[in-house]
Coordinates of C-alpha atoms in Angstrom, one line a residue:
Chain J
M1 CA 15.1 -13.5 -23.6
L2 CA 13.8 -10.7 -21.3
R3 CA 16.6 -8.8 -19.6
I4 CA 16.7 -6.4 -16.7
E5 CA 17.3 -3.5 -19.2
I6 CA 13.5 -3.4 -19.7
G7 CA 13.3 -2.3 -16.0
Y8 CA 16.0 0.3 -16.5
W9 CA 14.2 1.8 -19.5
L10 CA 10.9 2.0 -17.6
A11 CA 12.6 3.5 -14.6
G12 CA 14.5 6.0 -16.9
A13 CA 11.2 7.0 -18.6
F14 CA 9.5 7.5 -15.2
L15 CA 12.4 9.7 -14.0
L16 CA 12.4 11.7 -17.2
V17 CA 8.6 12.4 -16.8
A18 CA 9.2 13.4 -13.2
A19 CA 12.0 15.7 -14.4
G20 CA 9.7 17.3 -17.0
M21 CA 6.9 17.9 -14.4
N22 CA 9.3 19.6 -12.1
L23 CA 10.9 21.8 -14.8
R24 CA 7.4 22.9 -16.0
E25 CA 6.7 24.0 -12.4
R26 CA 10.1 25.9 -12.4
R27 CA 11.5 23.6 -9.7
W28 CA 14.8 23.7 -11.6
S29 CA 17.1 21.8 -9.2
M30 CA 14.7 19.0 -8.6
G31 CA 14.0 18.7 -12.4
L32 CA 17.7 18.7 -13.2
F33 CA 18.3 16.1 -10.5
W34 CA 15.9 13.6 -11.9
A35 CA 17.0 14.3 -15.5
I36 CA 20.7 13.5 -14.7
L37 CA 19.5 10.3 -12.9
A38 CA 17.4 9.4 -15.9
I39 CA 20.5 9.5 -18.1
A40 CA 22.1 6.7 -16.0
F41 CA 19.2 4.5 -16.8
L42 CA 18.5 5.4 -20.4
A43 CA 22.1 5.6 -21.5
G44 CA 23.6 3.2 -19.0
D45 CA 24.1 0.3 -21.5
A46 CA 25.6 2.7 -24.0
I47 CA 28.0 4.0 -21.4
L48 CA 29.1 0.5 -20.4
A49 CA 29.4 -0.6 -24.0
A50 CA 31.5 2.4 -24.9
L51 CA 33.8 1.7 -21.9
A52 CA 34.2 -1.9 -23.0
A53 CA 35.1 -0.7 -26.5
G54 CA 37.8 1.6 -25.1
S55 CA 36.0 4.9 -25.2
R56 CA 36.1 6.5 -21.7
W57 CA 34.4 9.9 -22.2
P58 CA 30.8 8.7 -21.7
A59 CA 31.7 7.2 -18.3
Q60 CA 33.6 10.3 -17.4
A61 CA 30.6 12.5 -18.3
M62 CA 28.5 10.3 -16.1
G63 CA 31.1 10.8 -13.4
V64 CA 30.6 14.6 -13.7
G65 CA 26.9 13.9 -13.5
V66 CA 27.4 12.0 -10.2
V67 CA 29.3 15.0 -8.7
A68 CA 26.5 17.3 -9.9
L69 CA 23.9 15.0 -8.2
G70 CA 25.8 15.3 -4.9
V71 CA 25.9 19.1 -5.2
L72 CA 22.2 19.4 -6.2
A73 CA 21.2 17.2 -3.3
A74 CA 22.9 19.5 -0.9
S75 CA 21.6 22.7 -2.6
G76 CA 18.3 22.7 -0.8
G77 CA 16.2 23.0 -4.0
T78 CA 15.7 19.3 -3.9
R79 CA 13.8 19.2 -0.6
G80 CA 10.6 17.2 -0.7
A81 CA 7.3 18.8 -1.7
V82 CA 4.8 19.7 1.0
H83 CA 1.7 17.6 1.3
D84 CA -1.7 18.7 0.2
A85 CA -3.8 18.7 3.4
S86 CA -7.1 19.3 1.6
A87 CA -6.8 15.9 0.0
H88 CA -7.4 14.2 3.3
E89 CA -11.2 14.3 3.1
H90 CA -11.0 13.0 -0.5
R91 CA -8.8 10.1 0.6
R92 CA -11.2 9.2 3.4
A93 CA -14.2 9.2 1.0
E94 CA -12.3 7.1 -1.5
A95 CA -11.3 4.6 1.2
Q96 CA -15.0 4.3 2.1
R97 CA -16.0 3.8 -1.6
L98 CA -13.3 1.3 -2.6
G99 CA -12.8 -0.6 0.7
N100 CA -10.9 -3.9 0.5
R101 CA -10.5 -3.5 -3.3
L102 CA -7.7 -1.1 -2.5
F103 CA -5.6 -3.9 -1.0
L104 CA -5.6 -6.0 -4.2
P105 CA -3.3 -3.9 -6.4
A106 CA -1.0 -3.3 -3.4
L107 CA -0.8 -7.0 -2.6
A108 CA -0.4 -7.7 -6.4
I109 CA 3.2 -6.4 -6.2
P110 CA 4.5 -9.1 -3.8
L111 CA 2.1 -11.8 -5.0
A112 CA 2.9 -11.3 -8.7
T113 CA 6.6 -11.1 -7.9
L114 CA 6.3 -14.4 -6.1
L115 CA 4.3 -16.0 -8.9
I116 CA 6.8 -14.9 -11.6
V117 CA 9.8 -16.1 -9.6
L118 CA 8.2 -19.5 -9.1
V119 CA 7.1 -20.1 -12.7
A120 CA 10.2 -18.5 -14.3
P121 CA 12.2 -21.7 -14.4
W122 CA 9.5 -23.3 -16.6
L123 CA 9.2 -20.4 -19.0
H124 CA 11.3 -20.8 -22.1
W125 CA 11.4 -19.0 -25.5
Q126 CA 13.0 -21.1 -28.2
S127 CA 14.9 -23.1 -25.6
T128 CA 16.4 -20.2 -23.8
P129 CA 15.0 -19.1 -20.4
L130 CA 12.4 -16.3 -20.8
L131 CA 13.8 -14.4 -17.8
Y132 CA 17.6 -13.8 -17.7
E133 CA 18.5 -15.9 -14.7
K134 CA 20.9 -13.6 -12.9
H135 CA 18.3 -10.9 -12.3
A136 CA 15.2 -13.1 -12.4
S137 CA 13.7 -11.8 -9.1
L138 CA 14.3 -8.1 -9.9
L139 CA 12.8 -8.7 -13.4
A140 CA 9.8 -10.3 -11.6
L141 CA 9.5 -7.2 -9.5
V142 CA 9.5 -5.0 -12.6
F143 CA 6.7 -6.9 -14.3
A144 CA 4.8 -7.2 -11.0
C145 CA 4.9 -3.4 -10.8
V146 CA 3.6 -2.9 -14.3
A147 CA 0.8 -5.4 -13.7
A148 CA -0.1 -3.9 -10.4
F149 CA -0.1 -0.4 -11.9
A150 CA -2.6 -1.5 -14.6
Y151 CA -4.7 -3.2 -11.9
A152 CA -4.6 -0.1 -9.7
L153 CA -5.8 2.1 -12.6
R154 CA -8.7 -0.3 -13.1
V155 CA -9.7 -0.4 -9.5
T156 CA -9.5 3.4 -8.9
G157 CA -10.7 4.4 -12.3
A158 CA -7.9 6.9 -12.6
K159 CA -6.0 8.0 -15.7
P160 CA -2.5 6.6 -16.3
M161 CA -1.0 10.1 -16.1
T162 CA -2.6 10.6 -12.6
G163 CA -0.8 7.5 -11.5
V164 CA 2.5 8.7 -12.8
A165 CA 1.9 12.1 -11.2
E166 CA 1.2 10.4 -7.8
G167 CA 4.4 8.4 -8.3
R168 CA 6.3 11.6 -8.9
R169 CA 4.8 13.1 -5.7
L170 CA 6.4 10.2 -3.7
L171 CA 9.6 10.5 -5.7
D172 CA 9.9 14.2 -4.9
A173 CA 9.1 13.4 -1.3
L174 CA 11.9 10.9 -1.2
S175 CA 14.2 13.3 -3.0
W176 CA 18.0 12.6 -2.6
A177 CA 17.3 9.7 -0.2
V178 CA 16.3 7.5 -3.1
L179 CA 19.7 8.0 -4.6
L180 CA 21.8 7.3 -1.5
P181 CA 21.9 3.5 -1.9
M182 CA 23.3 3.9 -5.4
L183 CA 25.9 6.5 -4.3
L184 CA 27.0 4.3 -1.4
A185 CA 27.5 1.3 -3.6
T186 CA 29.5 3.6 -5.9
L187 CA 31.6 4.6 -2.9
G188 CA 32.1 1.0 -2.1
S189 CA 33.6 0.4 -5.6
V190 CA 35.9 3.5 -5.2
F191 CA 37.1 2.2 -1.8
A192 CA 37.8 -1.2 -3.4
A193 CA 39.7 0.4 -6.2
T194 CA 41.8 2.5 -3.8
G195 CA 42.6 -0.5 -1.5
V196 CA 40.8 0.8 1.6
G197 CA 39.8 -2.7 2.6
D198 CA 43.4 -4.1 2.5
V199 CA 44.6 -1.3 4.7
I200 CA 42.0 -1.9 7.3
A201 CA 42.6 -5.7 7.4
S202 CA 46.4 -5.1 7.8
L203 CA 45.8 -2.6 10.6
V204 CA 43.5 -5.0 12.5
A205 CA 45.9 -7.9 12.0
A206 CA 48.7 -5.8 13.3
V207 CA 47.2 -5.0 16.7
I208 CA 45.8 -8.4 17.9
P209 CA 47.7 -11.1 19.8
I210 CA 47.6 -13.8 17.1
D211 CA 48.3 -16.7 19.5
D212 CA 45.1 -16.1 21.5
R213 CA 42.3 -17.7 19.6
I214 CA 39.5 -15.8 21.5
A215 CA 41.3 -12.5 20.9
C216 CA 41.4 -13.4 17.2
L217 CA 37.7 -14.3 17.2
L218 CA 36.7 -11.0 18.9
A219 CA 38.9 -9.1 16.5
F220 CA 37.2 -10.9 13.6
A221 CA 33.7 -10.3 15.0
F222 CA 34.1 -6.7 15.8
G223 CA 36.1 -6.1 12.6
M224 CA 33.0 -7.4 10.7
V225 CA 30.7 -5.1 12.6
L226 CA 33.0 -2.0 12.3
F227 CA 33.7 -2.6 8.6
T228 CA 30.1 -3.2 7.9
V229 CA 29.2 0.0 9.7
I230 CA 31.7 1.9 7.6
M231 CA 30.8 0.4 4.2
G232 CA 27.1 -0.1 4.9
N233 CA 27.3 -3.6 3.6
A234 CA 28.3 -6.9 5.2
F235 CA 29.1 -8.4 1.8
A236 CA 31.8 -5.8 1.4
A237 CA 33.2 -6.5 4.9
F238 CA 33.2 -10.3 4.6
P239 CA 36.0 -10.9 2.1
V240 CA 38.2 -8.3 3.7
M241 CA 37.9 -9.7 7.3
M242 CA 38.1 -13.3 6.1
A243 CA 41.3 -12.6 4.1
G244 CA 42.8 -10.5 7.0
I245 CA 41.8 -12.6 10.1
G246 CA 39.3 -15.3 9.5
L247 CA 41.2 -17.6 7.1
P248 CA 44.9 -17.1 8.0
L249 CA 44.4 -16.9 11.8
L250 CA 41.2 -18.6 12.8
V251 CA 40.8 -21.4 10.3
L252 CA 44.4 -22.2 9.4
R253 CA 46.2 -21.4 12.6
H254 CA 43.6 -22.2 15.3
G255 CA 41.5 -24.8 13.3
A256 CA 38.2 -23.0 13.4
H257 CA 35.3 -24.7 11.7
P258 CA 35.0 -22.9 8.3
A259 CA 31.2 -23.3 7.7
I260 CA 30.2 -22.1 11.2
L261 CA 32.7 -19.2 11.1
G262 CA 31.5 -18.1 7.7
A263 CA 27.8 -18.3 8.5
L264 CA 28.0 -16.6 12.0
G265 CA 30.6 -14.1 10.8
M266 CA 28.3 -12.9 8.1
L267 CA 25.4 -12.7 10.5
T268 CA 27.6 -10.7 12.9
G269 CA 28.2 -8.3 10.0
Y270 CA 24.4 -8.0 9.6
C271 CA 24.2 -6.7 13.1
G272 CA 26.4 -3.9 11.9
T273 CA 24.1 -3.2 8.9
L274 CA 21.3 -2.5 11.4
L275 CA 23.4 0.2 13.1
T276 CA 24.6 2.3 10.2
P277 CA 23.3 5.2 8.2
M278 CA 25.6 3.9 5.4
A279 CA 23.1 1.1 4.8
A280 CA 20.8 3.8 3.4
N281 CA 18.2 1.8 1.6
Y282 CA 17.4 -0.1 4.8
N283 CA 17.9 2.6 7.4
I284 CA 17.5 6.0 5.9
V285 CA 15.1 5.6 3.0
P286 CA 12.4 4.1 5.2
A287 CA 12.7 7.0 7.7
V288 CA 12.0 9.4 4.8
L289 CA 9.3 7.2 3.3
L290 CA 7.5 7.0 6.7
E291 CA 7.9 10.8 7.1
L292 CA 9.8 10.5 10.4
S293 CA 11.3 13.7 11.8
D294 CA 14.5 12.0 12.7
T295 CA 16.3 10.3 9.8
N296 CA 18.0 8.0 12.3
A297 CA 14.8 6.8 13.9
V298 CA 14.9 3.4 12.2
I299 CA 18.5 2.8 13.4
R300 CA 17.4 3.8 16.9
A301 CA 14.6 1.3 16.8
Q302 CA 17.1 -1.4 15.8
V303 CA 20.0 -0.8 18.2
P304 CA 18.9 -3.0 21.1
T305 CA 18.0 -5.9 18.8
A306 CA 21.3 -5.5 16.9
L307 CA 23.4 -5.4 20.1
A308 CA 21.6 -8.4 21.7
L309 CA 22.1 -10.4 18.5
L310 CA 25.7 -9.4 18.3
V311 CA 26.4 -10.8 21.8
F312 CA 24.4 -14.0 20.9
N313 CA 26.5 -14.5 17.8
V314 CA 29.8 -13.9 19.4
V315 CA 29.0 -16.3 22.3
L316 CA 27.7 -18.9 19.8
M317 CA 30.9 -18.6 17.7
A318 CA 33.2 -18.9 20.8
M319 CA 31.3 -22.1 21.8
L320 CA 31.0 -23.7 18.4
V321 CA 33.9 -22.9 16.1
F322 CA 36.8 -24.5 18.0
R323 CA 35.4 -28.0 18.2
Chain H
M1 CA 51.2 0.4 2.0
N2 CA 49.4 3.7 1.3
Y3 CA 47.2 4.6 4.3
W4 CA 45.9 7.9 2.9
P5 CA 42.8 6.5 1.2
L6 CA 41.4 6.0 4.7
L7 CA 40.8 9.7 4.6
G8 CA 37.7 8.8 2.7
I9 CA 36.3 7.0 5.7
A10 CA 37.1 10.0 7.9
V11 CA 35.1 12.2 5.5
V12 CA 32.1 9.8 5.8
V13 CA 32.2 9.7 9.6
A14 CA 32.7 13.5 9.9
G15 CA 29.9 14.1 7.4
F16 CA 27.4 11.9 9.2
V17 CA 28.4 13.3 12.6
T18 CA 28.0 16.9 11.6
R19 CA 24.7 16.0 9.7
R20 CA 25.7 17.3 6.3
N21 CA 23.7 16.1 3.3
P22 CA 24.6 12.4 3.1
A23 CA 24.6 12.4 -0.7
L24 CA 27.2 15.1 -1.0
V25 CA 29.3 13.6 1.9
V26 CA 29.4 10.3 0.0
V27 CA 30.5 11.9 -3.3
I28 CA 33.2 14.0 -1.5
A29 CA 34.4 10.9 0.3
G30 CA 34.8 9.0 -3.0
I31 CA 36.8 12.0 -4.5
V32 CA 39.0 12.3 -1.4
S33 CA 39.7 8.6 -1.2
A34 CA 40.6 8.5 -4.9
L35 CA 42.8 11.5 -4.8
A36 CA 44.6 10.1 -1.8
A37 CA 45.3 6.9 -3.8
K38 CA 47.0 9.2 -6.4
M39 CA 44.2 8.6 -8.9
G40 CA 44.0 11.3 -11.6
P41 CA 40.8 13.3 -12.3
A42 CA 40.2 11.4 -15.6
D43 CA 40.4 8.0 -13.9
L44 CA 38.4 9.2 -10.9
L45 CA 35.5 10.4 -13.1
A46 CA 35.5 7.2 -15.1
V47 CA 35.4 5.0 -12.0
L48 CA 32.6 7.2 -10.5
G49 CA 30.5 7.1 -13.7
K50 CA 31.1 3.4 -14.3
S51 CA 30.3 2.1 -10.8
F52 CA 27.3 4.4 -10.6
V53 CA 25.8 2.9 -13.7
D54 CA 26.8 -0.6 -12.5
N55 CA 24.7 -0.2 -9.4
R56 CA 21.6 1.2 -11.0
M57 CA 19.6 -1.9 -10.2
L58 CA 19.4 -0.6 -6.6
L59 CA 17.0 2.1 -7.8
L60 CA 14.5 -0.2 -9.6
V61 CA 12.3 0.1 -6.6
V62 CA 11.1 3.5 -7.9
L63 CA 8.8 1.5 -10.2
T64 CA 6.6 0.7 -7.2
L65 CA 6.0 4.4 -6.5
P66 CA 3.2 5.1 -9.2
V67 CA 1.2 2.1 -7.8
I68 CA 1.6 3.0 -4.2
G69 CA 1.1 6.8 -4.9
L70 CA -2.1 6.1 -6.8
L71 CA -3.5 3.8 -4.2
E72 CA -2.6 6.3 -1.4
R73 CA -4.5 9.0 -3.2
H74 CA -7.5 6.8 -3.1
G75 CA -7.2 6.1 0.6
L76 CA -5.1 2.9 0.9
R77 CA -3.4 4.0 4.2
E78 CA -6.7 5.1 5.7
H79 CA -8.3 1.8 4.8
A80 CA -5.4 -0.3 6.0
R81 CA -5.9 1.3 9.5
K82 CA -9.6 0.7 9.5
W83 CA -9.2 -2.9 8.4
I84 CA -7.0 -3.7 11.4
D85 CA -9.7 -2.3 13.7
G86 CA -11.9 -5.2 12.6
F87 CA -9.5 -7.7 14.3
R88 CA -10.3 -7.5 18.0
G89 CA -7.4 -9.4 19.5
L90 CA -4.7 -8.1 17.1
T91 CA -2.2 -6.1 19.3
L92 CA 0.9 -4.5 18.0
T93 CA 3.1 -7.4 19.3
R94 CA 0.9 -10.0 17.6
F95 CA 0.8 -8.1 14.3
L96 CA 4.5 -7.4 14.1
A97 CA 5.4 -10.9 15.3
S98 CA 3.3 -12.3 12.4
Y99 CA 4.9 -10.0 9.9
L100 CA 8.4 -10.8 11.1
A101 CA 7.8 -14.5 10.9
L102 CA 6.3 -14.2 7.4
R103 CA 9.2 -12.0 6.2
Q104 CA 11.8 -14.4 7.6
V105 CA 10.2 -17.4 6.0
L106 CA 9.9 -15.6 2.6
S107 CA 13.6 -14.6 2.8
M108 CA 14.6 -18.1 3.7
L109 CA 12.9 -19.1 0.4
G110 CA 14.9 -16.5 -1.4
L111 CA 11.9 -14.2 -1.9
L112 CA 13.7 -11.0 -1.0
T113 CA 11.9 -8.5 -3.2
V114 CA 8.3 -9.5 -2.5
A115 CA 8.2 -7.1 0.5
G116 CA 10.1 -4.0 1.4
H117 CA 9.9 -0.4 2.7
A118 CA 8.3 1.0 -0.5
Q119 CA 6.3 -2.1 -1.4
T120 CA 4.8 -3.2 1.9
V121 CA 5.9 -1.1 4.9
R122 CA 4.8 2.4 3.9
P123 CA 1.4 1.4 2.4
L124 CA 0.4 -1.5 4.7
V125 CA 2.6 -2.5 7.6
A126 CA 3.2 1.0 9.1
P127 CA -0.5 2.2 9.1
M128 CA -1.6 -1.3 10.3
S129 CA 1.0 -1.1 13.1
E130 CA -0.4 2.3 14.2
A131 CA -3.9 1.0 14.3
A132 CA -2.8 -2.1 16.2
A133 CA -0.9 0.1 18.7
E134 CA -4.0 2.1 19.3
R135 CA -5.4 -1.0 21.0
S136 CA -3.0 -0.2 23.8
V137 CA -3.4 3.6 23.9
E138 CA -6.4 5.3 22.3
N139 CA -4.5 8.2 20.8
L140 CA -0.8 7.8 20.0
D141 CA 1.1 11.1 20.6
A142 CA 3.5 12.3 17.9
T143 CA 6.6 10.6 19.5
Q144 CA 4.8 7.3 20.0
R145 CA 3.5 7.3 16.4
E146 CA 7.0 7.9 15.0
R147 CA 8.4 5.1 17.2
V148 CA 5.7 2.7 16.0
R149 CA 6.5 3.5 12.4
A150 CA 10.3 3.1 13.0
L151 CA 9.6 -0.2 14.7
A152 CA 7.6 -1.4 11.7
A153 CA 10.5 -0.5 9.4
A154 CA 13.0 -2.2 11.8
T155 CA 10.9 -5.3 11.8
D156 CA 11.1 -5.5 8.0
N157 CA 14.9 -5.2 8.0
I158 CA 15.4 -7.8 10.8
G159 CA 13.1 -10.2 9.0
L160 CA 15.0 -9.7 5.7
F161 CA 18.5 -10.0 7.1
F162 CA 18.1 -12.9 9.4
G163 CA 16.1 -15.0 7.0
E164 CA 18.2 -14.4 3.9
D165 CA 21.3 -16.0 5.4
V166 CA 19.5 -19.4 5.6
F167 CA 18.6 -19.4 1.9
I168 CA 21.2 -21.4 -0.1
A169 CA 20.8 -20.3 -3.7
L170 CA 21.9 -16.7 -3.5
G171 CA 23.5 -13.9 -1.6
A172 CA 25.3 -14.5 1.6
V173 CA 25.7 -18.3 1.5
L174 CA 27.1 -18.3 -2.0
L175 CA 29.5 -15.5 -1.1
I176 CA 30.8 -17.5 1.9
Q177 CA 31.1 -20.6 -0.2
S178 CA 32.9 -19.0 -3.1
F179 CA 35.3 -17.3 -0.7
Y180 CA 36.3 -20.6 0.7
A181 CA 36.3 -22.3 -2.7
Q182 CA 38.8 -19.7 -4.0
N183 CA 41.0 -20.6 -1.0
G184 CA 40.8 -24.3 -1.5
I185 CA 38.2 -25.2 1.1
A186 CA 35.2 -27.0 -0.5
L187 CA 31.9 -26.6 1.4
E188 CA 28.3 -27.5 0.6
P189 CA 26.0 -24.4 0.7
I190 CA 23.6 -26.3 2.9
A191 CA 26.3 -26.9 5.5
I192 CA 26.8 -23.1 5.8
A193 CA 23.1 -22.2 5.7
L194 CA 22.2 -24.5 8.6
W195 CA 24.4 -22.6 11.0
A196 CA 22.4 -19.5 10.3
L197 CA 19.3 -21.0 11.8
P198 CA 20.1 -20.4 15.5
T199 CA 20.6 -16.7 14.9
A200 CA 17.4 -16.5 12.8
I201 CA 15.5 -17.9 15.7
A202 CA 17.3 -15.7 18.2
A203 CA 16.5 -12.6 16.0
F204 CA 12.8 -13.5 16.1
V205 CA 12.7 -14.0 19.8
I206 CA 14.7 -10.9 20.7
H207 CA 12.8 -8.6 18.4
V208 CA 9.3 -9.8 19.4
L209 CA 10.3 -9.4 23.1
R210 CA 11.3 -5.8 22.4
V211 CA 8.0 -5.1 20.6
A212 CA 6.2 -6.6 23.6
L213 CA 8.1 -4.4 26.0
F214 CA 7.3 -1.3 23.8
Q215 CA 3.7 -2.2 23.9
R216 CA 3.8 -2.5 27.7
S217 CA 5.3 1.0 27.8
L218 CA 2.4 2.2 25.7
R219 CA -0.1 0.7 28.2
R220 CA 1.8 2.3 31.1
S221 CA 1.7 5.8 29.4
K222 CA -2.1 5.3 29.1
Q223 CA -2.4 4.5 32.8
D224 CA -0.2 7.4 33.8
A225 CA -2.4 9.7 31.7
A226 CA -5.5 8.3 33.4
H227 CA -4.0 8.8 36.9
A228 CA -3.1 12.3 36.0
E229 CA -6.7 13.0 35.2
D230 CA -7.9 11.8 38.6

């Protein structure tokens, strides 16, 4: 059975090469940054296995590494590399030469992912599924990337190392932004371990008039938005707000329709996701990827849509849940 | 109840407001929250290390970078812009509305990773949006260009979020169902997913309207520039 670890090893190897390239150019902070990150991928399974076996020091060492990553990110030595302006003419000439053939490898990533996801349920190896089901779509993405890379090399006639070097150029340009989603998810786990969610739910429940069903509904909706903005993730907010307000007050006390409340409550949280820098992989990473001067530009572009949808959702909930 | 772990949230807010490096802010927030919960340094480091490794799947998207980087070196973005020029009637609104619809439908089918900021927005959707916007103004100025790119990224996010919730076999709907199941309320996933449809439609309508308004403001800026020359 093919498992997601294959993807981790590939990503680890890529990060390690990027680290080596930076170290050779004496960009020490950047090199060290990717090297530490590579360890999380190459030694990740060993760390988790050791922890399960009762040995905590590898996880603690990784914890030290996480702190080091934070410090390196802020040190300034990890700022993205400057673009080579002289390459512009070369790119234009290549676009002329290759034309529409350039699209094929780029489209191969989504199309191959789609294809693999669709055929995966029929692929079996000695009666076990070929792709480990839990991560089937991520695994599909990994294989699609490998296939698209080979295809891109064929189309452009470039050497594999040129491709890796170009990938490293983008990686360096992304710099710490690429790490932020992982760090935020880690923060989410720490918040869960320290009981931050329970505290917020108890605070919200303490200040609302519980006999007024509309007040409860508003508290639930805005609690979802606020908590999503803080955590960067509606999935983290949902169980907290449901346990604090949704289930005890709205469903059990005021008889709200559970399916409607759940679906619209989650979507209300998504409005919060559009508003927050904490949802880094959706809001900050693209701003860096698209070379925008303001890292909050994507959020700014989303604010009116998010607020309009928020109003829509709250009105819809008020009309539908108390049938 | 111990309220001190909330200090971690205060650190996050303060850090983002004062525009410190977000990566460092998040690490410090985690440390503050853990110390406030009276967690020892040994436990803290173990929790940090373990959850960091647990979440490493979020970074698999780096595997797209060699493909995209290589194609960009050979002129992918330049060609994407030229290709849009071949479609006469394709304005920014029509282009982004088509992409939004496609992204929503794909998400509804559970195909979340087929598109994304690294996979499709940077190499294709953003340059194509710029080319389509140049139907309304010949030359985008720097501010307009950035707004078009940001709008392209926003369109991808909105398509992903407000399509995914309609898909029954993973993510949001299963989370909702399992929460209720744990609390003794049995629901069919399809009964939850259907209620996400009105918002999915509203998201499409609202966002396309906004893109259309933006396109109109681009046209206005062109007319203003023309008047200024008179």
